[in-house]
Amino acid sequence: MADLAAAGEPGQGAGRPDGPQAPHRVIGTPAPAASRTMLAGEPEVAAAPRELPADPEDMDSARRAERVVAACFIIAMLAGLGFIAAYVIFQVHTVNNTLHSNLALGVTMAVTFIAMGVGATIWVRRLMPDVELTEERHPLASTPENKAAFAETFEEGAEASQFVKRPLIRRTLIAATVPVALAPIVLLRDLGPLPEKSLDHTVWKKGTRLVVYGTNRPLTPADFSSPGGSLSVIPEGFADNDDALAKAATTLIKFRPGELQAPTVMNWTVDGIVAYSKICTHLGCPAALYEQTTHHILCPCHQSTFDAARGAQVLFGPATRPLPQLPLTTNAQGFLVAQSDYHEPVGPSFWERS
Amino acid sequence: MSTNRALEGVGTWLDDRLHGARGVRVLLRKVFPDHWTFLLGEIALYSFIILLLTGTFLTLFFEPSMSKVIYHGSYTNLDGVSMSRAYASTLNISFDVRGGLLMRQIHHWAADLFMAAIMAHMIRIFFTGAYRKPREVNWLIGIILFTLGLLEGLFGYSLPDDLLSGAGLRILEGVLQSIPIVGTYLAFFLFGGPFPGNDIVPRMYMLHILLIPGLILALVTAHLFIMVFQKHTQMPGKGRTNTNVVGQPMYPYFMAKTGAFFFFTFGILALAGAFAQINPVWLYGPYNPVAMAAGSQPDFYMGMLEGALRVFPAWQWVVFGHTFAFNVFIPALLPLGALFTGAAFWPFIEQWVTGDRLEHHVNDRPRNAPTRTAIGIAVITFYGVLWAEGANDILAEHFDISLYLTTEIARIAWIVGPVIAYIVTKRICLGLQLKDVHLLEHGVETGIIRQLPSGEFIEETRPVDEESRAVLESRPHYESLPRGAGADPEVPAPGMRGAIGKARERLYNVITESVPLPASGHANGHGNGHAIEGNGHSVEDNGHGEQAPAAVPSGSGQSGDAPDDERPDQP
């Protein structure tokens, strides 16, 4: 709105109606000398002398530049039309079509904007006459009189409000604001349930079958007989439950006889198959990388490295605790099942964890 | 003149109601100084506008919901896969909405450009001392804006609920949990229960499209208002002082230039959106808590936090049945927290140490504030080491270094690197000052050798021109520390006794360390009108000095040697 109001004022080249000292001037004529002297002192208020030349010095160069600028704007217009055309012509719905549509739309859009930018830049630099103005700064601090007047006004108001003189009102008002400020915080209480003991447990329990992540197929030790292999397994029946999997995801690794060493709990392994939590004890990323030759489990997020042959102890990185081991056994049908839940909380450290 | 009359009509109508003529006229003539680094903040502003435009388009099609659907859309590689509506609608924006992919990519590139421009802008402000009085408030607003930008970016790239961003949220959950006492509560309140739950995407959506952009918009408005009110700083140069501002007026020059710059920013981002694929979520797949890809990287502005988490050693205490996960909450909160806190306090620390209470509108050249510049480079080094460590797996792979070695290097470099950077930068700044002093004292070498009648060869020099001289002689001005009232300057003023006073004096000596300017200021003639007390030697008689045998040592002023231990004693 304010800009529009300004546009109503004649800009460079025309006379200024708001100052009695500024007679109506014709474009290109020099400013009347008188206005300069009469205006000294309050340059920001009344009409200023002409500060901007109306035309650049080199008119031939300006004429050439004018054509270049116009050409840029025509290119921008054509590219803009091209953008609309590309929108209509290029359909999407397949990867290839999307690629072509994206290229066509993106290039036409970029050309539109860049041509506008180039045109405007040449306009400023070659067509507009070069000027350098100097504007005075004034100290930001108010004058002592103004400061004193403010202080007086403020104190008058404070006195008139009786705020200082009547401590009863003051104190009760302050007392009233406390619950008002607390209430919105209390309102946030139902953002979520309290954690209580939920972080200590996973959905694994005695007899839960291990199923292969992705296919949901239960496993017998014989199904997983190639030493050095590793598999992601999840508890049966929780394939679609992200909240459960976020803690229960487990890595199954098969070792050759004799490779597994303490502190791996041997009673929790079946035929050299050991199960560790897949949830990194640093920050909960799935520790998804397994290197067969070194038996290292590596978390791709922050490179905590665990020794799978030795109870998943930490070898390197920011994790402080080994990956918890899931007690394994086989059930009557010969499928791999959990003996129980993990014996310690899985995943990252938290305050209540002991 | 009929258009003029029409505009006058509209203008009068508005002015009768809003009284704009006088104020807006002043605004139209407002002078904007020119320097290429002044454009950095504009890039940030225009990126933000582009983010609002493209983001509005994206909200028309994005579904912020974690309820599951089986996907049967245009991207056939994921046909039949169970995913959240958030992810599915992101695929639809990419493959089924014309221009949707372009808007998504421009939005993401603009976010990266926004953060990069803010960083570059803040670095410029710091190194030129443009945060000094009266601009401390805008400096603080800038730090808040940067923090909000980090959050806004994190929530934004997490919205599609893809595998990569889901891992980022998992890390966020782990970080929250690690905070002593309240950690698990914070995590459960944010996620509405155990991770991942069903609430996080709609909640982040509200924060991302309403609350945080609203705050950013309000603060950007305040930032710009204050900037206009206080007027822009200017680089040192002839005729530029602390009481004026030299440049081109807003209307029509700055308007046209900045409009062009907006178009360039948008054009470059459109090019990036057309040719440079960013965040191809369809390749990552929908989030599930069991899978994870190697080489996962957050957006660049999160790299420093990621690196801090990677570099910090595995320290943890268990005390009275409670876990202090130092390995998580210290690197997550301390480095960035210290950086922001330090940045926020720095202007006030500098003011306190130097006793400088003046307004500053002419920027410093970084070399002329060697300690400030050295601190800045040290902080950038600190940030840079952690940032690089955030991508150490990528670095290890590309440069064929051991993964663990990169971390070991970073563990040393994030401590030692800043110290070395500080020392080296300070030496370089003082060296550059010496060079400036040499130029002022001896002039510019012309390469012309002359033989004097005596047979002696001299090289001709030419005095530096007035514009360069104004730049070379611009130095921050420091008051000397308060001294005792008596005649004996060795007796410290009351405020300067005691440990705090001594510390201040020591810091003062460090902060104000500089090579003194030549005492006369005009050693090789060519007075330029603001001569300081002449020191009697008059080489000034040879007009424009083409013949000035200035290379002959004239014994003027200080030689500029041994700057290191000298207290500055400039005028």
mmCIF file of N, CA and C in Angstrom, chain B residues 276-373:
data_model
loop_
_atom_site.group_PDB
_atom_site.id
_atom_site.type_symbol
_atom_site.label_atom_id
_atom_site.label_comp_id
_atom_site.label_asym_id
_atom_site.label_seq_id
_atom_site.Cartn_x
_atom_site.Cartn_y
_atom_site.Cartn_z
ATOM 1 N N ALA B 276 19.556 -31.330 -11.083
ATOM 2 C CA ALA B 276 20.256 -31.970 -9.969
ATOM 3 C C ALA B 276 19.245 -32.662 -9.059
ATOM 4 N N GLN B 277 19.233 -33.972 -9.134
ATOM 5 C CA GLN B 277 18.283 -34.724 -8.307
ATOM 6 C C GLN B 277 18.629 -34.557 -6.833
ATOM 7 N N ILE B 278 17.616 -34.337 -6.037
ATOM 8 C CA ILE B 278 17.850 -34.193 -4.594
ATOM 9 C C ILE B 278 16.764 -34.954 -3.844
ATOM 10 N N ASN B 279 17.190 -35.651 -2.806
ATOM 11 C CA ASN B 279 16.285 -36.420 -1.954
ATOM 12 C C ASN B 279 15.327 -37.303 -2.750
ATOM 13 N N PRO B 280 15.853 -38.241 -3.557
ATOM 14 C CA PRO B 280 14.980 -39.148 -4.318
ATOM 15 C C PRO B 280 14.388 -40.210 -3.388
ATOM 16 N N VAL B 281 13.327 -39.852 -2.690
ATOM 17 C CA VAL B 281 12.803 -40.733 -1.636
ATOM 18 C C VAL B 281 12.331 -42.071 -2.187
ATOM 19 N N TRP B 282 11.971 -42.113 -3.487
ATOM 20 C CA TRP B 282 11.509 -43.384 -4.044
ATOM 21 C C TRP B 282 12.638 -44.408 -4.080
ATOM 22 N N LEU B 283 13.893 -43.946 -4.127
ATOM 23 C CA LEU B 283 15.007 -44.896 -4.101
ATOM 24 C C LEU B 283 15.265 -45.404 -2.686
ATOM 25 N N TYR B 284 14.963 -44.603 -1.684
ATOM 26 C CA TYR B 284 15.233 -45.011 -0.302
ATOM 27 C C TYR B 284 14.196 -46.010 0.192
ATOM 28 N N GLY B 285 12.978 -45.890 -0.307
ATOM 29 C CA GLY B 285 11.903 -46.738 0.186
ATOM 30 C C GLY B 285 11.245 -46.145 1.410
ATOM 31 N N PRO B 286 10.069 -46.691 1.763
ATOM 32 C CA PRO B 286 9.373 -46.184 2.950
ATOM 33 C C PRO B 286 10.125 -46.563 4.215
ATOM 34 N N TYR B 287 9.860 -45.809 5.281
ATOM 35 C CA TYR B 287 10.562 -46.096 6.538
ATOM 36 C C TYR B 287 10.106 -47.408 7.133
ATOM 37 N N ASN B 288 11.042 -48.203 7.610
ATOM 38 C CA ASN B 288 10.717 -49.262 8.555
ATOM 39 C C ASN B 288 11.885 -49.374 9.499
ATOM 40 N N PRO B 289 11.608 -49.731 10.757
ATOM 41 C CA PRO B 289 12.659 -49.626 11.774
ATOM 42 C C PRO B 289 13.693 -50.741 11.693
ATOM 43 N N VAL B 290 13.540 -51.688 10.766
ATOM 44 C CA VAL B 290 14.467 -52.815 10.723
ATOM 45 C C VAL B 290 15.595 -52.577 9.729
ATOM 46 N N ALA B 291 15.346 -51.750 8.705
ATOM 47 C CA ALA B 291 16.319 -51.620 7.624
ATOM 48 C C ALA B 291 17.086 -50.312 7.724
ATOM 49 N N MET B 292 18.248 -50.287 7.109
ATOM 50 C CA MET B 292 19.083 -49.093 7.116
ATOM 51 C C MET B 292 20.082 -49.222 5.991
ATOM 52 N N ALA B 293 20.333 -48.122 5.291
ATOM 53 C CA ALA B 293 21.285 -48.157 4.193
ATOM 54 C C ALA B 293 22.622 -47.600 4.639
ATOM 55 N N ALA B 294 23.701 -48.146 4.099
ATOM 56 C CA ALA B 294 25.032 -47.610 4.388
ATOM 57 C C ALA B 294 25.186 -46.261 3.697
ATOM 58 N N GLY B 295 26.072 -45.445 4.237
ATOM 59 C CA GLY B 295 26.355 -44.147 3.619
ATOM 60 C C GLY B 295 25.229 -43.151 3.804
ATOM 61 N N SER B 296 24.425 -43.322 4.844
ATOM 62 C CA SER B 296 23.321 -42.390 5.064
ATOM 63 C C SER B 296 23.852 -41.048 5.532
ATOM 64 N N GLN B 297 23.338 -39.996 4.935
ATOM 65 C CA GLN B 297 23.802 -38.648 5.259
ATOM 66 C C GLN B 297 22.617 -37.718 5.427
ATOM 67 N N PRO B 298 22.648 -36.883 6.455
ATOM 68 C CA PRO B 298 21.604 -35.866 6.551
ATOM 69 C C PRO B 298 21.903 -34.709 5.605
ATOM 70 N N ASP B 299 21.010 -33.722 5.548
ATOM 71 C CA ASP B 299 21.302 -32.512 4.790
ATOM 72 C C ASP B 299 22.524 -31.825 5.412
ATOM 73 N N PHE B 300 23.182 -30.994 4.599
ATOM 74 C CA PHE B 300 24.524 -30.546 4.998
ATOM 75 C C PHE B 300 24.526 -29.788 6.319
ATOM 76 N N TYR B 301 23.431 -29.044 6.596
ATOM 77 C CA TYR B 301 23.468 -28.220 7.800
ATOM 78 C C TYR B 301 23.325 -29.047 9.065
ATOM 79 N N MET B 302 22.981 -30.328 8.935
ATOM 80 C CA MET B 302 22.934 -31.206 10.101
ATOM 81 C C MET B 302 24.252 -31.960 10.264
ATOM 82 N N GLY B 303 25.147 -31.814 9.293
ATOM 83 C CA GLY B 303 26.370 -32.606 9.287
ATOM 84 C C GLY B 303 27.222 -32.385 10.521
ATOM 85 N N MET B 304 27.198 -31.173 11.052
ATOM 86 C CA MET B 304 28.034 -30.889 12.208
ATOM 87 C C MET B 304 27.559 -31.668 13.433
ATOM 88 N N LEU B 305 26.238 -31.729 13.627
ATOM 89 C CA LEU B 305 25.702 -32.500 14.750
ATOM 90 C C LEU B 305 26.020 -33.981 14.572
ATOM 91 N N GLU B 306 25.837 -34.450 13.352
ATOM 92 C CA GLU B 306 26.127 -35.850 13.047
ATOM 93 C C GLU B 306 27.595 -36.160 13.344
ATOM 94 N N GLY B 307 28.476 -35.270 12.926
ATOM 95 C CA GLY B 307 29.901 -35.468 13.156
ATOM 96 C C GLY B 307 30.236 -35.465 14.642
ATOM 97 N N ALA B 308 29.583 -34.570 15.405
ATOM 98 C CA ALA B 308 29.835 -34.520 16.843
ATOM 99 C C ALA B 308 29.446 -35.851 17.486
ATOM 100 N N LEU B 309 28.321 -36.426 17.044
ATOM 101 C CA LEU B 309 27.888 -37.707 17.596
ATOM 102 C C LEU B 309 28.872 -38.817 17.232
ATOM 103 N N ARG B 310 29.490 -38.700 16.044
ATOM 104 C CA ARG B 310 30.424 -39.735 15.625
ATOM 105 C C ARG B 310 31.768 -39.610 16.325
ATOM 106 N N VAL B 311 32.175 -38.395 16.608
ATOM 107 C CA VAL B 311 33.540 -38.182 17.074
ATOM 108 C C VAL B 311 33.668 -38.403 18.574
ATOM 109 N N PHE B 312 32.567 -38.260 19.292
ATOM 110 C CA PHE B 312 32.681 -38.251 20.752
ATOM 111 C C PHE B 312 32.929 -39.661 21.281
ATOM 112 N N PRO B 313 33.842 -39.807 22.223
ATOM 113 C CA PRO B 313 34.150 -41.152 22.722
ATOM 114 C C PRO B 313 32.996 -41.740 23.541
ATOM 115 N N ALA B 314 33.076 -43.048 23.736
ATOM 116 C CA ALA B 314 31.978 -43.784 24.372
ATOM 117 C C ALA B 314 32.032 -43.634 25.878
ATOM 118 N N TRP B 315 31.612 -42.482 26.373
ATOM 119 C CA TRP B 315 31.612 -42.249 27.820
ATOM 120 C C TRP B 315 30.199 -42.335 28.370
ATOM 121 N N GLN B 316 30.089 -43.048 29.455
ATOM 122 C CA GLN B 316 28.782 -43.160 30.083
ATOM 123 C C GLN B 316 28.961 -43.528 31.538
ATOM 124 N N TRP B 317 28.136 -42.946 32.403
ATOM 125 C CA TRP B 317 28.155 -43.301 33.812
ATOM 126 C C TRP B 317 26.810 -43.900 34.189
ATOM 127 N N VAL B 318 26.875 -44.838 35.092
ATOM 128 C CA VAL B 318 25.637 -45.269 35.727
ATOM 129 C C VAL B 318 25.792 -44.972 37.209
ATOM 130 N N VAL B 319 24.997 -44.034 37.716
ATOM 131 C CA VAL B 319 25.118 -43.590 39.102
ATOM 132 C C VAL B 319 23.765 -43.751 39.772
ATOM 133 N N PHE B 320 23.738 -44.451 40.889
ATOM 134 C CA PHE B 320 22.499 -44.649 41.645
ATOM 135 C C PHE B 320 21.361 -45.105 40.737
ATOM 136 N N GLY B 321 21.666 -46.049 39.875
ATOM 137 C CA GLY B 321 20.603 -46.598 39.037
ATOM 138 C C GLY B 321 20.133 -45.671 37.943
ATOM 139 N N HIS B 322 20.917 -44.629 37.631
ATOM 140 C CA HIS B 322 20.529 -43.758 36.538
ATOM 141 C C HIS B 322 21.682 -43.628 35.557
ATOM 142 N N THR B 323 21.332 -43.538 34.278
ATOM 143 C CA THR B 323 22.346 -43.533 33.239
ATOM 144 C C THR B 323 22.610 -42.117 32.757
ATOM 145 N N PHE B 324 23.876 -41.733 32.822
ATOM 146 C CA PHE B 324 24.296 -40.476 32.195
ATOM 147 C C PHE B 324 24.948 -40.837 30.862
ATOM 148 N N ALA B 325 24.221 -40.648 29.764
ATOM 149 C CA ALA B 325 24.766 -41.007 28.456
ATOM 150 C C ALA B 325 25.554 -39.842 27.885
ATOM 151 N N PHE B 326 26.746 -39.619 28.475
ATOM 152 C CA PHE B 326 27.578 -38.502 27.992
ATOM 153 C C PHE B 326 27.896 -38.641 26.515
ATOM 154 N N ASN B 327 27.973 -39.909 26.055
ATOM 155 C CA ASN B 327 28.343 -40.127 24.656
ATOM 156 C C ASN B 327 27.296 -39.576 23.698
ATOM 157 N N VAL B 328 26.099 -39.273 24.202
ATOM 158 C CA VAL B 328 25.047 -38.769 23.321
ATOM 159 C C VAL B 328 24.714 -37.303 23.623
ATOM 160 N N PHE B 329 24.359 -37.012 24.871
ATOM 161 C CA PHE B 329 23.796 -35.677 25.047
ATOM 162 C C PHE B 329 24.857 -34.585 25.032
ATOM 163 N N ILE B 330 26.098 -34.940 25.361
ATOM 164 C CA ILE B 330 27.135 -33.893 25.265
ATOM 165 C C ILE B 330 27.403 -33.506 23.812
ATOM 166 N N PRO B 331 27.730 -34.476 22.940
ATOM 167 C CA PRO B 331 27.969 -34.044 21.545
ATOM 168 C C PRO B 331 26.719 -33.497 20.866
ATOM 169 N N ALA B 332 25.542 -33.938 21.282
ATOM 170 C CA ALA B 332 24.334 -33.443 20.614
ATOM 171 C C ALA B 332 24.032 -32.002 21.000
ATOM 172 N N LEU B 333 24.351 -31.648 22.242
ATOM 173 C CA LEU B 333 23.945 -30.325 22.707
ATOM 174 C C LEU B 333 25.101 -29.345 22.837
ATOM 175 N N LEU B 334 26.297 -29.856 23.174
ATOM 176 C CA LEU B 334 27.367 -28.926 23.554
ATOM 177 C C LEU B 334 27.996 -28.158 22.398
ATOM 178 N N PRO B 335 28.499 -28.839 21.339
ATOM 179 C CA PRO B 335 29.240 -28.054 20.336
ATOM 180 C C PRO B 335 28.391 -26.958 19.687
ATOM 181 N N LEU B 336 27.211 -27.332 19.224
ATOM 182 C CA LEU B 336 26.376 -26.337 18.572
ATOM 183 C C LEU B 336 25.865 -25.320 19.595
ATOM 184 N N GLY B 337 25.538 -25.805 20.795
ATOM 185 C CA GLY B 337 25.072 -24.901 21.835
ATOM 186 C C GLY B 337 26.140 -23.895 22.204
ATOM 187 N N ALA B 338 27.383 -24.374 22.339
ATOM 188 C CA ALA B 338 28.483 -23.474 22.680
ATOM 189 C C ALA B 338 28.714 -22.477 21.553
ATOM 190 N N LEU B 339 28.593 -22.957 20.320
ATOM 191 C CA LEU B 339 28.824 -22.074 19.175
ATOM 192 C C LEU B 339 27.803 -20.942 19.152
ATOM 193 N N PHE B 340 26.524 -21.300 19.322
ATOM 194 C CA PHE B 340 25.475 -20.281 19.287
ATOM 195 C C PHE B 340 25.590 -19.341 20.488
ATOM 196 N N THR B 341 25.863 -19.927 21.670
ATOM 197 C CA THR B 341 25.970 -19.085 22.856
ATOM 198 C C THR B 341 27.152 -18.135 22.721
ATOM 199 N N GLY B 342 28.267 -18.676 22.269
ATOM 200 C CA GLY B 342 29.448 -17.853 22.080
ATOM 201 C C GLY B 342 29.196 -16.735 21.083
ATOM 202 N N ALA B 343 28.532 -17.083 19.988
ATOM 203 C CA ALA B 343 28.233 -16.073 18.965
ATOM 204 C C ALA B 343 27.328 -14.995 19.542
ATOM 205 N N ALA B 344 26.359 -15.413 20.367
ATOM 206 C CA ALA B 344 25.415 -14.445 20.933
ATOM 207 C C ALA B 344 26.116 -13.503 21.904
ATOM 208 N N PHE B 345 27.078 -14.036 22.658
ATOM 209 C CA PHE B 345 27.722 -13.203 23.682
ATOM 210 C C PHE B 345 28.887 -12.394 23.133
ATOM 211 N N TRP B 346 29.442 -12.813 21.995
ATOM 212 C CA TRP B 346 30.679 -12.205 21.516
ATOM 213 C C TRP B 346 30.619 -10.673 21.408
ATOM 214 N N PRO B 347 29.569 -10.097 20.802
ATOM 215 C CA PRO B 347 29.576 -8.635 20.688
ATOM 216 C C PRO B 347 29.700 -7.947 22.042
ATOM 217 N N PHE B 348 29.092 -8.540 23.048
ATOM 218 C CA PHE B 348 29.095 -7.921 24.372
ATOM 219 C C PHE B 348 30.437 -8.145 25.069
ATOM 220 N N ILE B 349 31.031 -9.322 24.833
ATOM 221 C CA ILE B 349 32.366 -9.568 25.390
ATOM 222 C C ILE B 349 33.351 -8.569 24.794
ATOM 223 N N GLU B 350 33.277 -8.399 23.471
ATOM 224 C CA GLU B 350 34.205 -7.484 22.801
ATOM 225 C C GLU B 350 34.023 -6.066 23.329
ATOM 226 N N GLN B 351 32.758 -5.664 23.495
ATOM 227 C CA GLN B 351 32.492 -4.326 24.016
ATOM 228 C C GLN B 351 33.064 -4.132 25.405
ATOM 229 N N TRP B 352 32.892 -5.160 26.233
ATOM 230 C CA TRP B 352 33.366 -5.052 27.602
ATOM 231 C C TRP B 352 34.884 -4.959 27.640
ATOM 232 N N VAL B 353 35.544 -5.795 26.839
ATOM 233 C CA VAL B 353 37.002 -5.820 26.869
ATOM 234 C C VAL B 353 37.575 -4.520 26.333
ATOM 235 N N THR B 354 37.057 -4.050 25.197
ATOM 236 C CA THR B 354 37.666 -2.880 24.570
ATOM 237 C C THR B 354 37.109 -1.582 25.113
ATOM 238 N N GLY B 355 36.027 -1.652 25.858
ATOM 239 C CA GLY B 355 35.409 -0.423 26.346
ATOM 240 C C GLY B 355 34.800 0.394 25.220
ATOM 241 N N ASP B 356 34.529 -0.240 24.095
ATOM 242 C CA ASP B 356 34.031 0.459 22.913
ATOM 243 C C ASP B 356 32.522 0.627 23.008
ATOM 244 N N ARG B 357 32.067 1.867 23.172
ATOM 245 C CA ARG B 357 30.623 2.101 23.280
ATOM 246 C C ARG B 357 30.111 2.932 22.108
ATOM 247 N N LEU B 358 30.906 3.061 21.044
ATOM 248 C CA LEU B 358 30.519 3.924 19.926
ATOM 249 C C LEU B 358 29.676 3.147 18.911
ATOM 250 N N GLU B 359 28.940 3.918 18.114
ATOM 251 C CA GLU B 359 28.237 3.303 16.987
ATOM 252 C C GLU B 359 29.228 3.039 15.861
ATOM 253 N N HIS B 360 29.073 1.912 15.201
ATOM 254 C CA HIS B 360 29.953 1.583 14.081
ATOM 255 C C HIS B 360 29.124 1.323 12.838
ATOM 256 N N HIS B 361 29.399 2.087 11.797
ATOM 257 C CA HIS B 361 28.675 1.880 10.543
ATOM 258 C C HIS B 361 29.607 1.574 9.385
ATOM 259 N N VAL B 362 30.903 1.789 9.594
ATOM 260 C CA VAL B 362 31.883 1.397 8.577
ATOM 261 C C VAL B 362 32.467 0.056 9.007
ATOM 262 N N ASN B 363 32.395 -0.901 8.108
ATOM 263 C CA ASN B 363 32.859 -2.241 8.450
ATOM 264 C C ASN B 363 34.379 -2.285 8.582
ATOM 265 N N ASP B 364 34.831 -3.237 9.381
ATOM 266 C CA ASP B 364 36.263 -3.504 9.460
ATOM 267 C C ASP B 364 36.682 -4.387 8.300
ATOM 268 N N ARG B 365 37.919 -4.195 7.857
ATOM 269 C CA ARG B 365 38.503 -5.231 7.015
ATOM 270 C C ARG B 365 38.970 -6.322 7.967
ATOM 271 N N PRO B 366 38.708 -7.583 7.632
ATOM 272 C CA PRO B 366 39.016 -8.665 8.579
ATOM 273 C C PRO B 366 40.447 -8.628 9.100
ATOM 274 N N ARG B 367 41.404 -8.224 8.256
ATOM 275 C CA ARG B 367 42.798 -8.215 8.705
ATOM 276 C C ARG B 367 43.024 -7.192 9.797
ATOM 277 N N ASN B 368 42.181 -6.172 9.841
ATOM 278 C CA ASN B 368 42.399 -5.104 10.805
ATOM 279 C C ASN B 368 41.836 -5.422 12.177
ATOM 280 N N ALA B 369 41.190 -6.583 12.301
ATOM 281 C CA ALA B 369 40.789 -7.052 13.625
ATOM 282 C C ALA B 369 41.333 -8.474 13.747
ATOM 283 N N PRO B 370 42.652 -8.604 13.895
ATOM 284 C CA PRO B 370 43.283 -9.930 13.757
ATOM 285 C C PRO B 370 42.738 -10.961 14.737
ATOM 286 N N THR B 371 42.468 -10.543 15.961
ATOM 287 C CA THR B 371 42.018 -11.521 16.947
ATOM 288 C C THR B 371 40.611 -11.998 16.633
ATOM 289 N N ARG B 372 39.738 -11.057 16.272
ATOM 290 C CA ARG B 372 38.377 -11.436 15.911
ATOM 291 C C ARG B 372 38.398 -12.390 14.712
ATOM 292 N N THR B 373 39.191 -12.025 13.708
ATOM 293 C CA THR B 373 39.261 -12.856 12.512
ATOM 294 C C THR B 373 39.802 -14.245 12.858
#
